[in-house]
XYZ file of N, CA, C and O in Angstrom:
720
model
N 78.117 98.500 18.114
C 78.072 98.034 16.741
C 78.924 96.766 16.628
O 80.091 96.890 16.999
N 78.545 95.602 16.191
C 78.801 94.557 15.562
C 79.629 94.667 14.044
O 79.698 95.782 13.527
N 79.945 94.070 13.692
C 80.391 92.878 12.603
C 79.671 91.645 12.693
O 79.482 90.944 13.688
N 79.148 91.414 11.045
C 78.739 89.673 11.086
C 80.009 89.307 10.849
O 80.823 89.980 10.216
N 80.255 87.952 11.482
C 80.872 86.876 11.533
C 81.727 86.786 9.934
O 82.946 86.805 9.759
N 80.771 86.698 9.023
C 81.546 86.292 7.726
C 82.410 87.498 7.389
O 83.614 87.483 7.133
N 81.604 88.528 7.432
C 82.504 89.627 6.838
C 83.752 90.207 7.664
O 84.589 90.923 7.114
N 83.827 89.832 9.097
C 84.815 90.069 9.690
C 85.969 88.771 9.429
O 87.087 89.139 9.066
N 85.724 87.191 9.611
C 86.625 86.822 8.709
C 86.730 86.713 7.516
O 87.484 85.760 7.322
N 86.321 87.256 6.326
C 86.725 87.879 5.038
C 87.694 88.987 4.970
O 88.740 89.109 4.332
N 87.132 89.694 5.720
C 88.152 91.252 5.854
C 89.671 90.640 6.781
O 90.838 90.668 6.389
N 89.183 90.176 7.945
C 90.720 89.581 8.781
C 91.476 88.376 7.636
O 92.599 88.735 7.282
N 91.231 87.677 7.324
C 91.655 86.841 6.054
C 92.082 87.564 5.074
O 93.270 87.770 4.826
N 91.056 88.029 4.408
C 92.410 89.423 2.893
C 93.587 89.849 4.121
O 94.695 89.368 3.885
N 93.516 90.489 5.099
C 94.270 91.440 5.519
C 95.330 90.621 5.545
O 96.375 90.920 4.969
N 95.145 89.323 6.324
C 96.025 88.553 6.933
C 96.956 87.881 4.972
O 98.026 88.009 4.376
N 96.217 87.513 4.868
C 96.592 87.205 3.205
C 97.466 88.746 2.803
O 98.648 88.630 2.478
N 97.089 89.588 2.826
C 98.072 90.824 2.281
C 99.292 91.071 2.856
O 100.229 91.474 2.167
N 99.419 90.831 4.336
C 100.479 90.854 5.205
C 101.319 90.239 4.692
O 102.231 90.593 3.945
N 100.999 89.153 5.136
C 101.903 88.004 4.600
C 102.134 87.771 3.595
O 103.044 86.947 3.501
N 101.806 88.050 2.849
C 102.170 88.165 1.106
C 103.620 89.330 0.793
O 104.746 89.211 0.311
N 102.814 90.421 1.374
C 103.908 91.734 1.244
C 105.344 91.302 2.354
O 106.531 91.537 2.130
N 104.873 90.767 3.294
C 106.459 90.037 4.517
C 106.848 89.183 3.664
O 107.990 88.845 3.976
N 106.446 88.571 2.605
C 107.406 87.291 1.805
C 108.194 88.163 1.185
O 109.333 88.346 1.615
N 107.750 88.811 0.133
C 108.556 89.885 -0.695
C 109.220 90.700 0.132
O 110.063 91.391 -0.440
N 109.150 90.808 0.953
C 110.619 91.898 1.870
C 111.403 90.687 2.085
O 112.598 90.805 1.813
N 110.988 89.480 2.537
C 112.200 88.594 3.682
C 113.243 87.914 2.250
O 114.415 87.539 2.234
N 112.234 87.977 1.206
C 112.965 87.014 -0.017
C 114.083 87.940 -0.750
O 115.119 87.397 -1.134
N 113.893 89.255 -0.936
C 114.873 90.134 -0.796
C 115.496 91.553 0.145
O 115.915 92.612 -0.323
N 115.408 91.230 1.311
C 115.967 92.036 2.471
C 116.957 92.996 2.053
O 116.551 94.158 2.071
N 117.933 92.853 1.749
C 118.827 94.267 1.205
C 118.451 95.206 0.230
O 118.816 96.363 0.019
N 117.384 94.225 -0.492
C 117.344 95.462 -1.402
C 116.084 96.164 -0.641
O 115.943 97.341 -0.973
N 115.042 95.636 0.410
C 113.753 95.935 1.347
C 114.387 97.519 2.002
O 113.928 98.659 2.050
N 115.707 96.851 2.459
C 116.171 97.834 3.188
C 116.861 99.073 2.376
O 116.854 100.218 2.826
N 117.295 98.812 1.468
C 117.458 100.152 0.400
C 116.801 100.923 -0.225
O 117.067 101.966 -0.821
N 115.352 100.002 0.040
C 114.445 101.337 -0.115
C 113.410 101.698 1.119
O 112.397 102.398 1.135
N 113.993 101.031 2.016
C 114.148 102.731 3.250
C 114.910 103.371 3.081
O 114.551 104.475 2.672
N 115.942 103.223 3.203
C 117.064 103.876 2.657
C 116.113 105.247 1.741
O 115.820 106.365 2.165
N 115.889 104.778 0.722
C 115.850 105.614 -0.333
C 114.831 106.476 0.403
O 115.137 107.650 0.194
N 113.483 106.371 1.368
C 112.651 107.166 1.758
C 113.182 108.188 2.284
O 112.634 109.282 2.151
N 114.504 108.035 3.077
C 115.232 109.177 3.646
C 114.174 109.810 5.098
O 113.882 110.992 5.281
N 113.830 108.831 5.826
C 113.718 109.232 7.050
C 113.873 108.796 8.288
O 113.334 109.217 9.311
N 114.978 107.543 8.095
C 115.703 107.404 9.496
C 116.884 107.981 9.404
O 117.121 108.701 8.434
N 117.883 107.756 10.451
C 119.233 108.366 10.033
C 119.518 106.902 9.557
O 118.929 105.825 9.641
N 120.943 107.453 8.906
C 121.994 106.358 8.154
C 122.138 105.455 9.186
O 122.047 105.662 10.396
N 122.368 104.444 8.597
C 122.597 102.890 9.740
C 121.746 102.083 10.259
O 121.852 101.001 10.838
N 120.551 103.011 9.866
C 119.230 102.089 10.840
C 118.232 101.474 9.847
O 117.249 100.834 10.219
N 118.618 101.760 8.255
C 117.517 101.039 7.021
C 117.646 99.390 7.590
O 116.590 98.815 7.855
N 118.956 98.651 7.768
C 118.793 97.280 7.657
C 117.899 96.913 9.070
O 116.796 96.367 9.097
N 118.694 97.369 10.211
C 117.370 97.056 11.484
C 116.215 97.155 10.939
O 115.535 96.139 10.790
N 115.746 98.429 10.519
C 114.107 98.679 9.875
C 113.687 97.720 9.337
O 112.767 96.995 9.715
N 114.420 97.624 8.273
C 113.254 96.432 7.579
C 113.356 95.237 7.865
O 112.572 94.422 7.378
N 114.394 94.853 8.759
C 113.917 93.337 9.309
C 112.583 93.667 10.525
O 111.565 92.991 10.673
N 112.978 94.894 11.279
C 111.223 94.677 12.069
C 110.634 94.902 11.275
O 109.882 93.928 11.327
N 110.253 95.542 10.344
C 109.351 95.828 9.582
C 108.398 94.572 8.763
O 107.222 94.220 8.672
N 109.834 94.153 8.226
C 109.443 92.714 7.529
C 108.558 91.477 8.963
O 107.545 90.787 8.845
N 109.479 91.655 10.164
C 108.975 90.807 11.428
C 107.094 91.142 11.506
O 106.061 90.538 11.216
N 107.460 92.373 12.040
C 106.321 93.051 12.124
C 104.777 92.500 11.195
O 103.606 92.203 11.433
N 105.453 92.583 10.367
C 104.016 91.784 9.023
C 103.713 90.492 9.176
O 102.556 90.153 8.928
N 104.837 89.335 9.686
C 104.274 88.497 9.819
C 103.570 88.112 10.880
O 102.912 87.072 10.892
N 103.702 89.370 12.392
C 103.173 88.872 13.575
C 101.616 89.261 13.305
O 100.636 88.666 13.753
N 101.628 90.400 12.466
C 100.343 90.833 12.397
C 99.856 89.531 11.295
O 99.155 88.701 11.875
N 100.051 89.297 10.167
C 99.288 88.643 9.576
C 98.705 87.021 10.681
O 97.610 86.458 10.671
N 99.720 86.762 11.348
C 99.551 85.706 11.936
C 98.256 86.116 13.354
O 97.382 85.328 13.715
N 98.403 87.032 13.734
C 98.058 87.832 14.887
C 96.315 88.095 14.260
O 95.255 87.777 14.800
N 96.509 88.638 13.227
C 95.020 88.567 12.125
C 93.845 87.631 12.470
O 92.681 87.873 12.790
N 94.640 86.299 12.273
C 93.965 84.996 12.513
C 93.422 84.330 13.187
O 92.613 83.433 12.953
N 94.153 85.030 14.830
C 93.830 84.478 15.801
C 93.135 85.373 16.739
O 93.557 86.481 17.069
N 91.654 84.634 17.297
C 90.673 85.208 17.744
C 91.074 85.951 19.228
O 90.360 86.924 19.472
N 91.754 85.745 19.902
C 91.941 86.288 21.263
C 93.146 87.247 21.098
O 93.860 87.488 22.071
N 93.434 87.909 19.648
C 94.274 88.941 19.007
C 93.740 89.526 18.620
O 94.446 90.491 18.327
N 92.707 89.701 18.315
C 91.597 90.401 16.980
C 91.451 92.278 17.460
O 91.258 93.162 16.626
N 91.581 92.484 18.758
C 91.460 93.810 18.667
C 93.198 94.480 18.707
O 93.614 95.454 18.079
N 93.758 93.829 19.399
C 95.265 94.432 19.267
C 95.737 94.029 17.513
O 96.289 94.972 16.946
N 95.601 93.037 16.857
C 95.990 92.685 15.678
C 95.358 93.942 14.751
O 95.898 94.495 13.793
N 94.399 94.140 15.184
C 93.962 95.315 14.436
C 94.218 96.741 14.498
O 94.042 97.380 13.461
N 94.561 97.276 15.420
C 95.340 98.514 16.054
C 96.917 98.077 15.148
O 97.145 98.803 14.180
N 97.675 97.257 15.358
C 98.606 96.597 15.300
C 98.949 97.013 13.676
O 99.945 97.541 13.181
N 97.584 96.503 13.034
C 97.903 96.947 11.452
C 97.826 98.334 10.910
O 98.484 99.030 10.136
N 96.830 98.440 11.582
C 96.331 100.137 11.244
C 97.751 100.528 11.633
O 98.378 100.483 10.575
N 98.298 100.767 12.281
C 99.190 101.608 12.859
C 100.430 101.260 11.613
O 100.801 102.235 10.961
N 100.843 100.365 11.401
C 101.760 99.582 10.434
C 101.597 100.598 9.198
O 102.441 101.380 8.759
N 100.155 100.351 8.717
C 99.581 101.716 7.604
C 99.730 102.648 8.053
O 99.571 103.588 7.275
N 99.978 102.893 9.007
C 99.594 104.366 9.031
C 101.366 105.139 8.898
O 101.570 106.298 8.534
N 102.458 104.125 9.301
C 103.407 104.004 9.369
C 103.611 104.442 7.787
O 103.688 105.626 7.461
N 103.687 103.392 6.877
C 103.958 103.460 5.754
C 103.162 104.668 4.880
O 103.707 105.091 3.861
N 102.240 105.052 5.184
C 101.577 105.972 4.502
C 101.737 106.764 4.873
O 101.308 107.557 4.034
N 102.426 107.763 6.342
C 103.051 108.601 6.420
C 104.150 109.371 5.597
O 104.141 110.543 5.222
N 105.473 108.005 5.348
C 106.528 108.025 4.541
C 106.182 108.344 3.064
O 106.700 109.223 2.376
N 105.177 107.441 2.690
C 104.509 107.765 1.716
C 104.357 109.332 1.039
O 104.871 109.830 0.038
N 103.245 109.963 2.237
C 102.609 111.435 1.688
C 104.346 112.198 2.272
O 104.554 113.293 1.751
N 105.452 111.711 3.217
C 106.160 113.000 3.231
C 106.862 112.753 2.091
O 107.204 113.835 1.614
N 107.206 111.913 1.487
C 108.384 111.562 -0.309
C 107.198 112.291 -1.050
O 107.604 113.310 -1.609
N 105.907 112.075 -1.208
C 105.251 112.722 -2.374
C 105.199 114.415 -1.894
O 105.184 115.209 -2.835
N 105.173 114.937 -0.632
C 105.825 116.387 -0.785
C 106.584 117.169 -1.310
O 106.633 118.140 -2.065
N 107.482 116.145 -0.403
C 109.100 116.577 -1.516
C 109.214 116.340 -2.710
O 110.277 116.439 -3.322
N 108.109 115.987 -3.213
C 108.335 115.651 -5.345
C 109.121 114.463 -5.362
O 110.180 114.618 -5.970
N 108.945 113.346 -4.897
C 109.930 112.304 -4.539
C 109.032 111.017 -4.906
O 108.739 110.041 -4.216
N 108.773 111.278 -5.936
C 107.278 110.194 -6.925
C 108.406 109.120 -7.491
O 107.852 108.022 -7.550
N 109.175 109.069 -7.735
C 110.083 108.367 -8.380
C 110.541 107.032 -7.453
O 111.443 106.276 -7.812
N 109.907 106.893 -6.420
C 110.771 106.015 -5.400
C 109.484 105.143 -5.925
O 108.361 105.393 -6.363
N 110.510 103.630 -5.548
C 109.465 102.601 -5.167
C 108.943 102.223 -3.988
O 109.497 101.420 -3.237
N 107.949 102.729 -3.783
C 107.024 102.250 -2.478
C 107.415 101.286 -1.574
O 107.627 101.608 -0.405
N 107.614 99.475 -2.176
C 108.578 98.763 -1.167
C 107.516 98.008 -1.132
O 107.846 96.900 -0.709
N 106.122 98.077 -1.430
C 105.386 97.061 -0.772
C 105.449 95.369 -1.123
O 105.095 94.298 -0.628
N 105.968 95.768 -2.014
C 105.611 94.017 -2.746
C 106.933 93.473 -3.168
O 107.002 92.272 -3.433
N 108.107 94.312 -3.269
C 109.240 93.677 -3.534
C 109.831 94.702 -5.082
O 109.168 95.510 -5.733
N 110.800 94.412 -5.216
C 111.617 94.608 -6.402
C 110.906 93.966 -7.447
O 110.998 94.596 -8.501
N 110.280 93.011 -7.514
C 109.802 92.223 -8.798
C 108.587 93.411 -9.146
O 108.367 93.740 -10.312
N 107.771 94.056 -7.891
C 106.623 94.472 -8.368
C 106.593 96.280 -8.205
O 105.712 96.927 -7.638
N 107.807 96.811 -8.874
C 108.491 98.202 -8.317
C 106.991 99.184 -8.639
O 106.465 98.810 -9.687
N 106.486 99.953 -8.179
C 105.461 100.902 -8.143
C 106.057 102.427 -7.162
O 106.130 102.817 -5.997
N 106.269 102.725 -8.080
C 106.549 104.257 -7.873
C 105.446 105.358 -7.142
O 104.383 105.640 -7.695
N 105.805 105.864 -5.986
C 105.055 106.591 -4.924
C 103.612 107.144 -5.754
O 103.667 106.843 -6.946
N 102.810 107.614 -5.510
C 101.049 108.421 -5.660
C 100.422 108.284 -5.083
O 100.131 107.264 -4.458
N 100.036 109.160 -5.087
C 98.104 108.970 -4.340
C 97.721 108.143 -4.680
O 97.045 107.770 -3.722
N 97.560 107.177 -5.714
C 96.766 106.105 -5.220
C 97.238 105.478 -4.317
O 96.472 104.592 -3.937
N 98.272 105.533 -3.725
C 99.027 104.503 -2.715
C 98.503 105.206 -1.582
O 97.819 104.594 -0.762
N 98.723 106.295 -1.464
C 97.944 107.155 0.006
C 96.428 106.610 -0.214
O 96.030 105.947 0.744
N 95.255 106.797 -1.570
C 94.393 106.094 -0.979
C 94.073 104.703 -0.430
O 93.272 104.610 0.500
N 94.879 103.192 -1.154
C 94.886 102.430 -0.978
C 95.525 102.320 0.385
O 94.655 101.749 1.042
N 96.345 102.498 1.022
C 96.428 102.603 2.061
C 95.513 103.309 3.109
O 95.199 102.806 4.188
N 95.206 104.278 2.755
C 93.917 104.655 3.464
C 92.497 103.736 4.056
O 91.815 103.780 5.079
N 92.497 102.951 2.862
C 91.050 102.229 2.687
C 91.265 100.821 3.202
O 90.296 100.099 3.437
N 93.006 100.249 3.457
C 93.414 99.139 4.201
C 93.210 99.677 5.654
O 92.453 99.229 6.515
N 93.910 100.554 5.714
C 93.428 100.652 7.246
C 92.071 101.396 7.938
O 91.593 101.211 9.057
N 91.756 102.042 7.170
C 90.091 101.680 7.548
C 89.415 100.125 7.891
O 88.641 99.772 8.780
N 90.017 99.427 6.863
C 89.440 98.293 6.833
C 90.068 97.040 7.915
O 89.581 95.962 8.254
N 91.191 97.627 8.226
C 92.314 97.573 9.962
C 91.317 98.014 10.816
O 91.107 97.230 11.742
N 90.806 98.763 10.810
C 90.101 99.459 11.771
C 88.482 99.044 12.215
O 88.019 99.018 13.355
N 87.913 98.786 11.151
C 86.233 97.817 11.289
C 86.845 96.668 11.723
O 86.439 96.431 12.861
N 88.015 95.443 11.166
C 87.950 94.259 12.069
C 88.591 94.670 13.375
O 89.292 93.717 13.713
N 88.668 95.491 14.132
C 89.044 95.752 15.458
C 87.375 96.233 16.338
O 87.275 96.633 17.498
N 86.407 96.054 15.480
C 84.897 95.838 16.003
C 84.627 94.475 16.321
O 85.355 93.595 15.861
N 83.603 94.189 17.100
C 83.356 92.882 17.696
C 82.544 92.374 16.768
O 81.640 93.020 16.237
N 82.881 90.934 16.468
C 82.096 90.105 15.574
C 81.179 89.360 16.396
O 81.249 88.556 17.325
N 80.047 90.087 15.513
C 78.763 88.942 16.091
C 78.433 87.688 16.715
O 79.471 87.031 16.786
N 77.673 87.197 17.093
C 77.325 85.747 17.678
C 77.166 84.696 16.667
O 77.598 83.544 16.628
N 76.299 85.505 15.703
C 75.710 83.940 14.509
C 76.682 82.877 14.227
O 77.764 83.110 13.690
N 76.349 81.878 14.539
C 76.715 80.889 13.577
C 77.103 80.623 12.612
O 76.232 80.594 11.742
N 78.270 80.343 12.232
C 78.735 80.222 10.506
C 78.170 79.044 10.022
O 78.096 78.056 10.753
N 77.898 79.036 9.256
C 77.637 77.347 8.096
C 78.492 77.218 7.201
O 79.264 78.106 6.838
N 78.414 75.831 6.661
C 79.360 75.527 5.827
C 79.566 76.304 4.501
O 80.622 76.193 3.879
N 78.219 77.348 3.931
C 78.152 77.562 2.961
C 78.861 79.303 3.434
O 79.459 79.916 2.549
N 78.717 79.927 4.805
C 79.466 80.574 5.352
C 81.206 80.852 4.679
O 81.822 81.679 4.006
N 81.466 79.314 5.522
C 82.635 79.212 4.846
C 83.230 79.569 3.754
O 84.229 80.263 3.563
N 82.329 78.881 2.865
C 82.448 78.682 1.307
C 82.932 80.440 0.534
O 83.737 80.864 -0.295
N 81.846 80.998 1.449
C 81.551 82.161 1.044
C 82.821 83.222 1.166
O 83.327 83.955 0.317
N 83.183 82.971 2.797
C 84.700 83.117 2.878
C 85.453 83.210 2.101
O 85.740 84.323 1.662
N 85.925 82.319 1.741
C 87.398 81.735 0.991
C 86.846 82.128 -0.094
O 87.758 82.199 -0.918
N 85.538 82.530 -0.736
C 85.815 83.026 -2.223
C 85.852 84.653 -1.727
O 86.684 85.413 -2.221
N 85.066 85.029 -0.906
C 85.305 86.601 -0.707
C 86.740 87.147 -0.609
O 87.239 88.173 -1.070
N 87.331 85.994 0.248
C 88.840 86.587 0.073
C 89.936 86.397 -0.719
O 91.133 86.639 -0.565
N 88.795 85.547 -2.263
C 90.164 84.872 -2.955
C 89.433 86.274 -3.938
O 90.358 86.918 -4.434
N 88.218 86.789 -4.265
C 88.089 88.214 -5.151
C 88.716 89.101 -4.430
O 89.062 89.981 -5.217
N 89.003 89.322 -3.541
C 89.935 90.433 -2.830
C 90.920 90.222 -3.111
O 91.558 91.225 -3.432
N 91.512 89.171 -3.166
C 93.140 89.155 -3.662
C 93.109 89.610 -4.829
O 93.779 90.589 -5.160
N 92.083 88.769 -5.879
C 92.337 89.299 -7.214
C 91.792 90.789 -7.665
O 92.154 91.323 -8.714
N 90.934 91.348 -6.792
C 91.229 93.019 -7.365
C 91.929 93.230 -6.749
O 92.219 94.337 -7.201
N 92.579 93.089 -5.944
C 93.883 93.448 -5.557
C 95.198 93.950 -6.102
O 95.811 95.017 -6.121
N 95.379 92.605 -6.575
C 96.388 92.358 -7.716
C 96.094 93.115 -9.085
O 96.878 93.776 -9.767
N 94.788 92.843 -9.292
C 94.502 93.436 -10.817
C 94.502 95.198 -10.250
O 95.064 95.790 -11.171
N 94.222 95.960 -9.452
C 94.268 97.166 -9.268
C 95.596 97.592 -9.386
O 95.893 98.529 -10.127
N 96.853 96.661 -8.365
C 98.007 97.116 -8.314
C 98.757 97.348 -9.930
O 99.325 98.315 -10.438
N 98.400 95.767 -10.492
C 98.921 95.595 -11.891
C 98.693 97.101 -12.496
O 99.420 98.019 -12.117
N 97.713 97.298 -13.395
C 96.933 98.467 -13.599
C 97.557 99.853 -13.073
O 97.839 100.777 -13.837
N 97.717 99.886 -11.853
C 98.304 101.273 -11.202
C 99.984 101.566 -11.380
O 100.568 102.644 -11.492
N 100.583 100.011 -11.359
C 101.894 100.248 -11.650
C 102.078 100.301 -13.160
O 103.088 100.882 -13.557
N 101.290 99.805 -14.015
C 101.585 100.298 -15.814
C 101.066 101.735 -16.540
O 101.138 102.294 -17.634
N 100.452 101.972 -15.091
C 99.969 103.414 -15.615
C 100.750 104.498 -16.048
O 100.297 105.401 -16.752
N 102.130 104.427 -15.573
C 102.356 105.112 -16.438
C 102.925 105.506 -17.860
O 103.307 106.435 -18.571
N 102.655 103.791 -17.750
C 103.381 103.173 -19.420
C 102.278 103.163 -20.125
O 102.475 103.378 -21.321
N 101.090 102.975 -19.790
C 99.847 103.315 -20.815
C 99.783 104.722 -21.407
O 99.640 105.057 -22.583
N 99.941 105.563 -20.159
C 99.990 107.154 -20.115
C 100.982 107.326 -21.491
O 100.561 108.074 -22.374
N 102.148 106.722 -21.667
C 103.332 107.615 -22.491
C 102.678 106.759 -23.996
O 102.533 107.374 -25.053
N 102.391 105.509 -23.869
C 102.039 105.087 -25.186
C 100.674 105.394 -25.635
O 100.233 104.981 -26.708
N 100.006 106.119 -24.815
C 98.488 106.627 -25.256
C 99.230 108.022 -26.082
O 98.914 108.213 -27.257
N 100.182 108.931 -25.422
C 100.469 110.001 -26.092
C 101.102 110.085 -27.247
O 100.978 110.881 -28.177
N 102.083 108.800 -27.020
C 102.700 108.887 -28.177
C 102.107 108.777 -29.926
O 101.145 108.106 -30.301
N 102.890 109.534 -30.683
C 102.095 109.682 -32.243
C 101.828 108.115 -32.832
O 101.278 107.950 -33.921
């Protein structure tokens, strides 16, 4: 099984675009990145600040790693695994009733408190880690190819964003829908 060409760089492009987006917001505030490992409570004490500088490292090799064609199947293992990382931590804090933490993905500016939607959205990134680690087709791109590109992955950013927005006010809609 194949991948066409466009849709594998559409999908490697969002991804690579998400990486690197989420590694800015850790590197621009690092102590506080690392305090909420910290807060996940599953390394021992002393090891949150190491963590999230690989962690933070980590995102940018992959986003960069994304991009480049003679990376494309390790870059993709590479991410999946990254998800699979974080969405572990994820479902063990939502066990323990531990909904109250902020996830970490996007920074302090964009705090989103643990749920299932984060286990599915993560789910459906690395699935989607997982199809660009299939071989992309032979065809030929064209210019209108291109075109097609860069808007496929500029609507991916924006439901992106508009999903996250949305998921993190949810539960401020929730209390002002109830309220009298």
């Amino acid at each position: 099984m194949t991948l066409d060409p466009l849709l594998d760089g559409t999908l490697r492009g969002s991804l690579a675009l998400l990486f690197a987006w989420s590694a800015s917001h850790k590197w621009r505030d690092l102590p506080r990145f690392a305090a909420v490992v910290r807060e996940y409570e599953v390394l021992p004490v002393g090891l949150e600040r190491p963590a999230a500088l690989v962690l933070g490292a980590f995102e940018v090799v992959i986003a960069i790693a994304l991009l480049v064609p003679a990376a494309h199947g390790s870059s993709s293992v590479a991410a999946a695994a990254l998800l699979a990382i974080y969405t572990a931590g994820i479902i063990l804090n939502l066990a323990r009733g531990r909904r109250d933490l902020d996830c970490g993905c996007f920074g302090p500016a964009q705090r989103q408190p643990l749920s299932e939607w984060l286990v599915l959205r993560n789910v459906l990134l690395l699935l989607a880690a997982l199809v660009v680690g299939l071989p992309a087709g032979a065809r030929s791109l064209s210019a209108l190819d291109a075109f097609a590109g860069i808007a496929g992955c500029t609507t991916l950013a924006m439901l992106w964003t508009s999903a996250n927005q949305l998921v993190s006010q949810w539960p401020r809609m929730q209390a002002v829908r109830r309220s009298p």
